[in-house]
Short mmCIF file of N, CA, C and O in Angstrom, two decimals:
data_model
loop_
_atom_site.label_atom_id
_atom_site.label_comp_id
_atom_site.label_asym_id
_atom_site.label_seq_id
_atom_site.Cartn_x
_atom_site.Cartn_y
_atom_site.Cartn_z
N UNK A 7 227.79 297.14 112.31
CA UNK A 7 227.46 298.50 112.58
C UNK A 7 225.99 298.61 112.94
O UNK A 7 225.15 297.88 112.42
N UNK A 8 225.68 299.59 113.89
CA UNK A 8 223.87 299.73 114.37
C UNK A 8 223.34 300.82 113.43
O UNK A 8 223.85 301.92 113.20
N UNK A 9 222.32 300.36 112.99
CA UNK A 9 221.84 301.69 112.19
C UNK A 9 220.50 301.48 112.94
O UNK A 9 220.18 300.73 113.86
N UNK A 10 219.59 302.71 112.01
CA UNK A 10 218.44 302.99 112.45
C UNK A 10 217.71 302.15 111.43
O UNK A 10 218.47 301.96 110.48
N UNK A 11 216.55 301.59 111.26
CA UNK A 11 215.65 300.91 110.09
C UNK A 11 214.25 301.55 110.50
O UNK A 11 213.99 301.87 111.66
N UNK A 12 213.47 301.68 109.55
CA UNK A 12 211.97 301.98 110.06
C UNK A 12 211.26 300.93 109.41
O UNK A 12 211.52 300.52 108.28
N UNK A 13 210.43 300.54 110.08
CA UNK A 13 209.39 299.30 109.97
C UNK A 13 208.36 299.58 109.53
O UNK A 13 207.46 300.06 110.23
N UNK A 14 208.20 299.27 107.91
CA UNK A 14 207.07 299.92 107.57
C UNK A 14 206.34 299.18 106.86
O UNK A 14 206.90 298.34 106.17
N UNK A 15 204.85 299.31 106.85
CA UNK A 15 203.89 298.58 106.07
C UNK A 15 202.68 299.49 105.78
O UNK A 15 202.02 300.36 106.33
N UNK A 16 202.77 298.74 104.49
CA UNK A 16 201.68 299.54 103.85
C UNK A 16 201.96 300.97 103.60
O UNK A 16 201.02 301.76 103.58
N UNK A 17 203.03 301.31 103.43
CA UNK A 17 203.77 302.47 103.42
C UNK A 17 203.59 303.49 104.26
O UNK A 17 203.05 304.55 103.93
N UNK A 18 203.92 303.29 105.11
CA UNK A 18 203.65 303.81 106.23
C UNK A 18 204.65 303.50 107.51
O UNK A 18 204.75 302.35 107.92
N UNK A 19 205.28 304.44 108.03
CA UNK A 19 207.07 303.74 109.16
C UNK A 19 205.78 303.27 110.81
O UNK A 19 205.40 304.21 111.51
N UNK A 20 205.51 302.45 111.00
CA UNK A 20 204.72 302.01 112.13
C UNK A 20 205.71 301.89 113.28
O UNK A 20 205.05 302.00 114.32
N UNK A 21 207.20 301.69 113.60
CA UNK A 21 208.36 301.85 114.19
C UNK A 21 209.61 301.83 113.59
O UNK A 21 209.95 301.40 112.49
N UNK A 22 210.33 302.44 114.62
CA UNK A 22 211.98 302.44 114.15
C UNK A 22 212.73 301.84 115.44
O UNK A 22 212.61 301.92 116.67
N UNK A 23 213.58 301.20 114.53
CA UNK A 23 214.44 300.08 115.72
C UNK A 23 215.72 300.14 115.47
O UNK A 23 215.94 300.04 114.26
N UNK A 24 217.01 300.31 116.37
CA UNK A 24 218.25 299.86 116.20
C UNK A 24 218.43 298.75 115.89
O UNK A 24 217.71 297.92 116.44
N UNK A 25 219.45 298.26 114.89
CA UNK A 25 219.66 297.00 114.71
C UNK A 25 220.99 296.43 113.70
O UNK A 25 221.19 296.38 112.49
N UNK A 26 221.60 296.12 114.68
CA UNK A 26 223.25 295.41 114.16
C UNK A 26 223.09 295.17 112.91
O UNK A 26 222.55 294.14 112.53
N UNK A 27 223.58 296.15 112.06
CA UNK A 27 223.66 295.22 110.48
C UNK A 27 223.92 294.03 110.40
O UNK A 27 223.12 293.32 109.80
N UNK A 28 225.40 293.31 111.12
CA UNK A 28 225.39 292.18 110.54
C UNK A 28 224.77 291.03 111.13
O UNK A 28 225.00 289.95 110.58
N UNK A 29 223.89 291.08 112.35
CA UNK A 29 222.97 290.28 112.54
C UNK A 29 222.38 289.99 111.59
O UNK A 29 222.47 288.89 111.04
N UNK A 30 221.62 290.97 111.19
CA UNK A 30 220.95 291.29 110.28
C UNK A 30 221.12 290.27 108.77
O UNK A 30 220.54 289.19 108.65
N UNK A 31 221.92 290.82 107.80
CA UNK A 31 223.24 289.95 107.22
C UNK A 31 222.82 288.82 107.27
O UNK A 31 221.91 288.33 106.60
N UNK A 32 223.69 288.15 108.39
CA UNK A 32 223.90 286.80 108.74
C UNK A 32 222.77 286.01 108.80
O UNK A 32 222.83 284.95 108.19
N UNK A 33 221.38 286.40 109.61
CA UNK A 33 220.44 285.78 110.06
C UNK A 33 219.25 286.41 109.31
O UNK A 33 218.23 286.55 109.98
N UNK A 34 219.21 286.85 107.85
CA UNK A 34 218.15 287.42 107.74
C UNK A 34 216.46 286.68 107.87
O UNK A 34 215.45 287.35 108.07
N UNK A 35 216.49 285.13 107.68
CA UNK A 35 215.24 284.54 107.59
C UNK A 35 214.87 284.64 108.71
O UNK A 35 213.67 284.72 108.97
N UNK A 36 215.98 284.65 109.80
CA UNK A 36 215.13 284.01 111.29
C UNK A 36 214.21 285.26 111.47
O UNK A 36 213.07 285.10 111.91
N UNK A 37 214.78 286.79 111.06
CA UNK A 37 214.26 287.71 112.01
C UNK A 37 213.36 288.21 111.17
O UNK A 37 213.68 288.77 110.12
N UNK A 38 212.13 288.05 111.56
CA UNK A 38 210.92 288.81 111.27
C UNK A 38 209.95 289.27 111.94
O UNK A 38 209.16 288.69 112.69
N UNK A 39 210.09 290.96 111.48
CA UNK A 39 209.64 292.08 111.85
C UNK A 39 208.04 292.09 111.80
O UNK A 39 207.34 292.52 112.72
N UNK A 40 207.56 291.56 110.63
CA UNK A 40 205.95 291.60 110.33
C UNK A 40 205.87 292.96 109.51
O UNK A 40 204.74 293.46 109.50
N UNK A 41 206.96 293.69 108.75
CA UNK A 41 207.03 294.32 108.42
C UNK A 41 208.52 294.43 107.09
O UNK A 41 209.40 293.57 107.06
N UNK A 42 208.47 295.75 106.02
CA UNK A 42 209.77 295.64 105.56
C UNK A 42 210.39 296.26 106.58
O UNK A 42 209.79 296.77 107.53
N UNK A 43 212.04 296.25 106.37
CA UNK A 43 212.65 297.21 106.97
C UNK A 43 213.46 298.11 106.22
O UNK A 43 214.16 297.57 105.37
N UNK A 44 213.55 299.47 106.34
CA UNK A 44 214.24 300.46 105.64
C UNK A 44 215.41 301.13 106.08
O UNK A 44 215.24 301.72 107.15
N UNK A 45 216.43 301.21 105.63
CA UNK A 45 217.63 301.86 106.63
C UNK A 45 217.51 303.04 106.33
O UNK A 45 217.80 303.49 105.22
N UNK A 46 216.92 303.92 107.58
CA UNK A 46 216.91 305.19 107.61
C UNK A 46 218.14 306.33 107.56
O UNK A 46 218.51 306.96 108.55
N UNK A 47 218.78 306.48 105.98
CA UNK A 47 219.62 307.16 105.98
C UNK A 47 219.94 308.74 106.57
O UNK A 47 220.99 309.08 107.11
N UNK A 48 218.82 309.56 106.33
CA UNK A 48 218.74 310.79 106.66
C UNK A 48 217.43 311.54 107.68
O UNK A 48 217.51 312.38 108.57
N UNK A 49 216.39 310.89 107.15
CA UNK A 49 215.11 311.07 108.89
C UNK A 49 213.97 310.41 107.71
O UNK A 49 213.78 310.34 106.49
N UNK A 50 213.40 310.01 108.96
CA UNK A 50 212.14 309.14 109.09
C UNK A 50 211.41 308.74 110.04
O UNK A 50 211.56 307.52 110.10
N UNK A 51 210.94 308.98 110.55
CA UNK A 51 209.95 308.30 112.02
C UNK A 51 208.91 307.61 112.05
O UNK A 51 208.76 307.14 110.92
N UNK A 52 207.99 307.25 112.83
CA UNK A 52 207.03 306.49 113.35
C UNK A 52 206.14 307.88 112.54
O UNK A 52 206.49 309.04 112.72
N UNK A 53 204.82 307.45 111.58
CA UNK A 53 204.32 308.42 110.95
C UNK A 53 204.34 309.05 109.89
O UNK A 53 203.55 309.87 109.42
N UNK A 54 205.79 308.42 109.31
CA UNK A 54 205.97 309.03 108.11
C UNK A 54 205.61 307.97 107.42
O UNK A 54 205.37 306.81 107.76
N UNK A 55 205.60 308.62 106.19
CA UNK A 55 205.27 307.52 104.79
C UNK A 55 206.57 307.32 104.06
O UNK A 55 207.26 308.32 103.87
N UNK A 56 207.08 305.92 103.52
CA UNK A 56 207.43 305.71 102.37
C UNK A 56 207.25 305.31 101.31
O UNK A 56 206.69 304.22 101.16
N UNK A 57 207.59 305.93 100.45
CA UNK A 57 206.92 305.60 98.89
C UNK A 57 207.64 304.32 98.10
O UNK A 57 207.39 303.88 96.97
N UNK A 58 208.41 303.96 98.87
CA UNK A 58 209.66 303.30 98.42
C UNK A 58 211.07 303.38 97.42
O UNK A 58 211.69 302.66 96.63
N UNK A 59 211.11 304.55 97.91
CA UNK A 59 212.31 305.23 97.32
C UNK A 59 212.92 305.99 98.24
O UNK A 59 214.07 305.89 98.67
N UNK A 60 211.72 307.09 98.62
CA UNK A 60 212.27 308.35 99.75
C UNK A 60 211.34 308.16 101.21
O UNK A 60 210.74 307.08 101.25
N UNK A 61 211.15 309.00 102.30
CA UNK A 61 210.48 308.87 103.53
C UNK A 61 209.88 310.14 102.90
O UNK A 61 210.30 310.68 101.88
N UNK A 62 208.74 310.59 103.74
CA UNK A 62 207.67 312.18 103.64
C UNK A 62 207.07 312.04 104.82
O UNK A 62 206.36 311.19 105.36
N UNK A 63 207.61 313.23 105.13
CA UNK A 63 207.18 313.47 106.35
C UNK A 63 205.88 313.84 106.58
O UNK A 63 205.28 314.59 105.80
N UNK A 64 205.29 313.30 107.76
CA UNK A 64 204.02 314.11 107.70
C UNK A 64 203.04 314.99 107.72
O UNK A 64 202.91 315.35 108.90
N UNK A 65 202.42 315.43 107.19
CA UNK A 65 201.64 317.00 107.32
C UNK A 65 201.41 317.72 108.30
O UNK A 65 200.60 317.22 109.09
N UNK A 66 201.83 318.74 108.57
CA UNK A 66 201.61 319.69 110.34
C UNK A 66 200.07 320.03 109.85
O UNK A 66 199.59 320.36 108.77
N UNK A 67 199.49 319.79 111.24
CA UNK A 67 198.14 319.87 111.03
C UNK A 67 198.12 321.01 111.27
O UNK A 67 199.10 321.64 111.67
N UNK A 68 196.87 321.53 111.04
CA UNK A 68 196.87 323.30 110.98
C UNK A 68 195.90 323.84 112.67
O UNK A 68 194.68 323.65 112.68
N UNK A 69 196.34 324.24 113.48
CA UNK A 69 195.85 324.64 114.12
C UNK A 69 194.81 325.51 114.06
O UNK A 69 194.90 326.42 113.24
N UNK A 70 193.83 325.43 114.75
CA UNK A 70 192.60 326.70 114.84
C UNK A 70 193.10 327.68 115.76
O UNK A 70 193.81 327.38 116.72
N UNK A 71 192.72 328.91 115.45
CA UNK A 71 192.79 330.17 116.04
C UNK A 71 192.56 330.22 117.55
O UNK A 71 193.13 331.09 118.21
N UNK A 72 191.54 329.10 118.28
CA UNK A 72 191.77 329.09 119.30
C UNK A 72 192.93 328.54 119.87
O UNK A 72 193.58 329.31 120.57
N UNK A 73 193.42 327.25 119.72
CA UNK A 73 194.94 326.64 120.11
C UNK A 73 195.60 327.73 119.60
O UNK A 73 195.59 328.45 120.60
N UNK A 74 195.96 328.12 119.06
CA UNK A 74 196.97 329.55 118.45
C UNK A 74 196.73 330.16 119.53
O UNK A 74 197.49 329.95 120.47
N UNK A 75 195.89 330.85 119.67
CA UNK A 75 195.84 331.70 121.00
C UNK A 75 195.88 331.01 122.23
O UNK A 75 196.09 331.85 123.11
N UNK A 76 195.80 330.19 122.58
CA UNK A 76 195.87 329.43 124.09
C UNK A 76 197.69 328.51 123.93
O UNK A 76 198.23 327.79 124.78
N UNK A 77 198.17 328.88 122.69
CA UNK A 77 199.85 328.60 123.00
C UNK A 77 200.46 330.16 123.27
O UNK A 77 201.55 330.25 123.82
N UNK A 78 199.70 331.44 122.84
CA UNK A 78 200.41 331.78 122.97
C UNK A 78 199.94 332.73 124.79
O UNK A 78 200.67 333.49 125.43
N UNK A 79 198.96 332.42 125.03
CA UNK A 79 198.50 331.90 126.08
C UNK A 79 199.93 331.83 127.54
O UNK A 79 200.55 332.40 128.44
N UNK A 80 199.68 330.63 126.76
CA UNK A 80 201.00 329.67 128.05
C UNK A 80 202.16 329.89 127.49
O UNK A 80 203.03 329.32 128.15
N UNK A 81 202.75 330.63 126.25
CA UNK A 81 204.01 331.33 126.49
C UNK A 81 203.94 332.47 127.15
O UNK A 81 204.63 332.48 128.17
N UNK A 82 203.46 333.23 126.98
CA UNK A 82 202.90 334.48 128.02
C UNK A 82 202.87 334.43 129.32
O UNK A 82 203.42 335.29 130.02
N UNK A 83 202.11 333.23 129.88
CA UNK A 83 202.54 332.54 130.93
C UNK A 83 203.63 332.05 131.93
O UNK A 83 203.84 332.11 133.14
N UNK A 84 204.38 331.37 130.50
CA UNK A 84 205.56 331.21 130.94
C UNK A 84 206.77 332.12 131.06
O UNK A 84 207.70 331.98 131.85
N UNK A 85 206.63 333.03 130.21
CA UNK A 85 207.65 334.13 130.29
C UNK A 85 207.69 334.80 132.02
O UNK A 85 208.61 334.89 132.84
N UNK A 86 205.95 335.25 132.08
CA UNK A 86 206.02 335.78 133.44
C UNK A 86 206.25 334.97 134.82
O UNK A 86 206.50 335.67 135.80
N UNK A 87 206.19 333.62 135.01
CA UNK A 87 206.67 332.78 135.92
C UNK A 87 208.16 333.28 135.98
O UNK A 87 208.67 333.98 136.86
N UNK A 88 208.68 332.80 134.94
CA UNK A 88 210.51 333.44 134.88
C UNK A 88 210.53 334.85 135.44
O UNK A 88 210.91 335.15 136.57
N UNK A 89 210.15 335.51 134.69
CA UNK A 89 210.39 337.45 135.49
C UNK A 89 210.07 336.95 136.91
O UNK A 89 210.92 337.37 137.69
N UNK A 90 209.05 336.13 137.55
CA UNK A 90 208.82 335.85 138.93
C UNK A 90 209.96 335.40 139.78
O UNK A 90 210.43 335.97 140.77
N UNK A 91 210.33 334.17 139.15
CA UNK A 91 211.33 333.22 139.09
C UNK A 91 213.13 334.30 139.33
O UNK A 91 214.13 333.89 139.93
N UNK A 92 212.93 335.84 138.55
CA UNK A 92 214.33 336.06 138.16
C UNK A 92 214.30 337.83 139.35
O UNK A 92 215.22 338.56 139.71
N UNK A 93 212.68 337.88 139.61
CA UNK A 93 212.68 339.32 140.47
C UNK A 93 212.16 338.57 142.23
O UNK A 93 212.05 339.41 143.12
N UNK A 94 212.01 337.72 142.45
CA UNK A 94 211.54 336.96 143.69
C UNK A 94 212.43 338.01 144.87
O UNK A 94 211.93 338.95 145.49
N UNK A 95 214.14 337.41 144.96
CA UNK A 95 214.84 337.90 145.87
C UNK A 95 214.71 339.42 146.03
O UNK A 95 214.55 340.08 147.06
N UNK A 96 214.83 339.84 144.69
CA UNK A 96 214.46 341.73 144.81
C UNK A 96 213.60 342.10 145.67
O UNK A 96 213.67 342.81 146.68
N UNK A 97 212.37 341.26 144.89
CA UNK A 97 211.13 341.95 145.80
C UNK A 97 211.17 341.92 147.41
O UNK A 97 210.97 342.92 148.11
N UNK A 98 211.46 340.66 147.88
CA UNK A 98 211.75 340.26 149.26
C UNK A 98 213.02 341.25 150.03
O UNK A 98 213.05 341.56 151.22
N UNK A 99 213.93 341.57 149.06
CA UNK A 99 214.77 342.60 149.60
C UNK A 99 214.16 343.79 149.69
O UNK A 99 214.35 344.39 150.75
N UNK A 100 213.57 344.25 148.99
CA UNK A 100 212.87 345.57 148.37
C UNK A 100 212.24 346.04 150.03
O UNK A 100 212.46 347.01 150.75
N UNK A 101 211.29 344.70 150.21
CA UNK A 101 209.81 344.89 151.08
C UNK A 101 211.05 344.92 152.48
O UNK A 101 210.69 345.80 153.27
N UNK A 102 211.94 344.44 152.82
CA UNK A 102 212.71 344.72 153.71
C UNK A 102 213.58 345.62 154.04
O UNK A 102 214.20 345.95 155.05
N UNK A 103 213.46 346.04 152.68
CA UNK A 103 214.51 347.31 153.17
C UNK A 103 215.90 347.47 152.39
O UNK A 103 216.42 348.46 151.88
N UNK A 104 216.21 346.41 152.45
CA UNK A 104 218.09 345.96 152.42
C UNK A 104 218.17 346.20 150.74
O UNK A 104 219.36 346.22 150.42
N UNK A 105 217.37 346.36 149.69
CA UNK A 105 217.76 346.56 148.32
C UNK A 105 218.94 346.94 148.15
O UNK A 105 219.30 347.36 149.25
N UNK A 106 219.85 347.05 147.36
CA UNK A 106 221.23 347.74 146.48
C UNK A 106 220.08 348.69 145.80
O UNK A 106 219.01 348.28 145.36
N UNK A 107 220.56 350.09 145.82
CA UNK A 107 220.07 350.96 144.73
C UNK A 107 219.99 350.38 142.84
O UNK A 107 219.20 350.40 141.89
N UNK A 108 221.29 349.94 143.15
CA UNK A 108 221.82 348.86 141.19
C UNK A 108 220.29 347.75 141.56
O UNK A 108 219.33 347.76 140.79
N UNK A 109 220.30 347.19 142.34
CA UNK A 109 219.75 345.96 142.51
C UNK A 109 218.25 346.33 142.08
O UNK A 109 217.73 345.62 141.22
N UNK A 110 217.51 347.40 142.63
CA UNK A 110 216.34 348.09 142.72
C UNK A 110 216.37 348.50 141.31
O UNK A 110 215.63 347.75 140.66
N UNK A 111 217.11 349.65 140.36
CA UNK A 111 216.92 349.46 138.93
C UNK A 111 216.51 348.64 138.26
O UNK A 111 215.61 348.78 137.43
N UNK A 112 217.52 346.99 138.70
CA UNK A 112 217.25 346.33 137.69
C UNK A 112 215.94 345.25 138.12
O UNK A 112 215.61 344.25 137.47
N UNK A 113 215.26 345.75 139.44
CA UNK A 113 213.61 345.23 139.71
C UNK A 113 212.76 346.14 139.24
O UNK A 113 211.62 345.74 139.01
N UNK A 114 213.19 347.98 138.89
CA UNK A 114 212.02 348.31 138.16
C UNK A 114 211.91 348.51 136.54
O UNK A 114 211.07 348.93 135.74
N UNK A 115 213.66 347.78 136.53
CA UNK A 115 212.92 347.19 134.81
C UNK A 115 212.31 345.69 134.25
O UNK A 115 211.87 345.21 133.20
N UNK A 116 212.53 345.37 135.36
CA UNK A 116 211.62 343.39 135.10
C UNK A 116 210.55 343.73 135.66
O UNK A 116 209.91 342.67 135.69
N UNK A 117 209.85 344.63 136.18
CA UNK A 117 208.54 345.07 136.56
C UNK A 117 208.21 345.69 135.71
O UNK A 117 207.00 345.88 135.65
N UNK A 118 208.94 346.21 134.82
CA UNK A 118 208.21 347.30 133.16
C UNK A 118 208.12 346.25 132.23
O UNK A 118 207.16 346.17 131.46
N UNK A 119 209.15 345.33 132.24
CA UNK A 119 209.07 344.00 131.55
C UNK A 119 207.47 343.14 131.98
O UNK A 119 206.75 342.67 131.09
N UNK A 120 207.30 343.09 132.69
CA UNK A 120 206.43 342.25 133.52
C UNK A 120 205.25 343.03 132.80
O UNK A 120 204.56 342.48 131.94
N UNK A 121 205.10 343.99 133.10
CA UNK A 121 203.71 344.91 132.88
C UNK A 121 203.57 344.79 131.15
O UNK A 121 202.48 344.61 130.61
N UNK A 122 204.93 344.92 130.34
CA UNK A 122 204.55 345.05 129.02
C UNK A 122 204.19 343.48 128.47
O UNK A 122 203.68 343.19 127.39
N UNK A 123 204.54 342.70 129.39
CA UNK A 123 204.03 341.05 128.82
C UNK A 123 202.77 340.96 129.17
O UNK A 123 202.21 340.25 128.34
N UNK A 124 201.94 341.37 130.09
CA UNK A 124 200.94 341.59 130.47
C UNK A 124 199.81 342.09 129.69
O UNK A 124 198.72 341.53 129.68
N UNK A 125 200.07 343.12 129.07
CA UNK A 125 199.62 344.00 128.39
C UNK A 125 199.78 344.18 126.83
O UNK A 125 199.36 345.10 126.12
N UNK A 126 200.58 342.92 126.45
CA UNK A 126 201.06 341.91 124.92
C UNK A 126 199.49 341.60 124.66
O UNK A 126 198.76 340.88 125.34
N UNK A 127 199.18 342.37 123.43
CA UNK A 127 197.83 341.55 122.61
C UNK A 127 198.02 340.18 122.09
O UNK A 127 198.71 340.01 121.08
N UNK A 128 197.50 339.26 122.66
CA UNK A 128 197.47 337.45 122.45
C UNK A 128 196.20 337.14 121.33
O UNK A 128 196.10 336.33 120.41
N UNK A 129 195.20 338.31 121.93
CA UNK A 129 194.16 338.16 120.94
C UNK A 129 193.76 337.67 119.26
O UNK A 129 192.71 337.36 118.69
N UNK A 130 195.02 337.80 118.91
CA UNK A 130 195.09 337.54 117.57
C UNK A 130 195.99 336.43 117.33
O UNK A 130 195.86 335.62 116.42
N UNK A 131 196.97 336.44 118.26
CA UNK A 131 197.46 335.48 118.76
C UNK A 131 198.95 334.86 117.05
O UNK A 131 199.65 333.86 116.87
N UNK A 132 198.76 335.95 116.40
CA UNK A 132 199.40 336.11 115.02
C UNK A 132 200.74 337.14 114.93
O UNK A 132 200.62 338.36 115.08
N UNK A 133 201.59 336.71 114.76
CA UNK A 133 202.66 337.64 114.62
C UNK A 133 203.09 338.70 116.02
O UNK A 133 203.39 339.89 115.93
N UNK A 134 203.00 337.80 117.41
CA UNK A 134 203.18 338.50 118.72
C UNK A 134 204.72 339.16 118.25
O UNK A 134 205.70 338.80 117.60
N UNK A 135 204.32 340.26 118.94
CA UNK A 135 205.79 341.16 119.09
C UNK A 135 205.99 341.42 120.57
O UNK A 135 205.74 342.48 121.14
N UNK A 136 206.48 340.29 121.15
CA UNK A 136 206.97 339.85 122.90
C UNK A 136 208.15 341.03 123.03
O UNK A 136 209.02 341.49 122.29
N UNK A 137 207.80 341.20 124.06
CA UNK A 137 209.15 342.45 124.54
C UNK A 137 210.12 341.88 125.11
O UNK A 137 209.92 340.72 125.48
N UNK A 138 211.17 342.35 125.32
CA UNK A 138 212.61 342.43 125.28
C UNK A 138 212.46 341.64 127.12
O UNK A 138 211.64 341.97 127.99
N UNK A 139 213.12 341.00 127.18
CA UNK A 139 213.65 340.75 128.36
C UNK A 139 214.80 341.56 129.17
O UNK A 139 215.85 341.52 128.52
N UNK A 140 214.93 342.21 130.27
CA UNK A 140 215.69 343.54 130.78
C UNK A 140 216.99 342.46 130.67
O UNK A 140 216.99 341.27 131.00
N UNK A 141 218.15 343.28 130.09
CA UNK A 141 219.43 342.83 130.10
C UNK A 141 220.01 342.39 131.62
O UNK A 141 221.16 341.97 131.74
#
């Protein structure tokens, strides 16, 4: 059977490798890792620590207030590419003429959409309350 093992030294998983149990088994002297190996029952990765019992994952580093605000930044960003991405044909119909009246509604509510993402305080960049995307 292939399981997952993490390769760890110094307690610490430095990689994780597939590897045929019963290779494994069979040939254990030949194969050396330069490391123990642990069969990763439930999660563990490259980064985590083991204590030799359990895996611990590692600490989320804490972002500063500027990265906080420059993710939410480029979600902001990204939201309005999409409204771009989802009102493009409208507009091009719009400026020509040929709109559906239905069709035109639903460009001047991704344009109210558009304006209220715009106008989303990032500044604090804490507890954004992003508006609704038009149904």
């Amino acid at each position: 059977m292939i399981n997952t093992y993490a390769v760890v030294r110094g307690g610490e998983v430095i990689n994780t490798i597939l590897l045929d149990d019963s290779l494994y088994e069979d040939f254990p002297a030949t194969l050396d890792f330069g490391s123990t190996l642990v069969l990763v029952t439930d999660s563990g990765g490259i980064g985590w620590k083991y204590d030799g019992q359990q895996f611990i994952a590692p600490e989320a580093l804490a972002l500063t207030a500027e990265e906080i605000q420059q993710q939410a930044k480029a979600y902001r960003d990204n939201l309005l590419v999409h409204a771009n991405v989802v009102t493009d044909d409208w507009r091009a119909e719009l400026a020509l003429g040929i709109i559906s009246d239905e069709d035109k509604a639903t460009l001047i509510r991704w344009m109210n959409y558009i304006k209220a993402v715009k106008s989303t305080d990032i500044s604090s960049a804490q507890d954004i309350s992003w508006p609704e995307e038009p149904g």
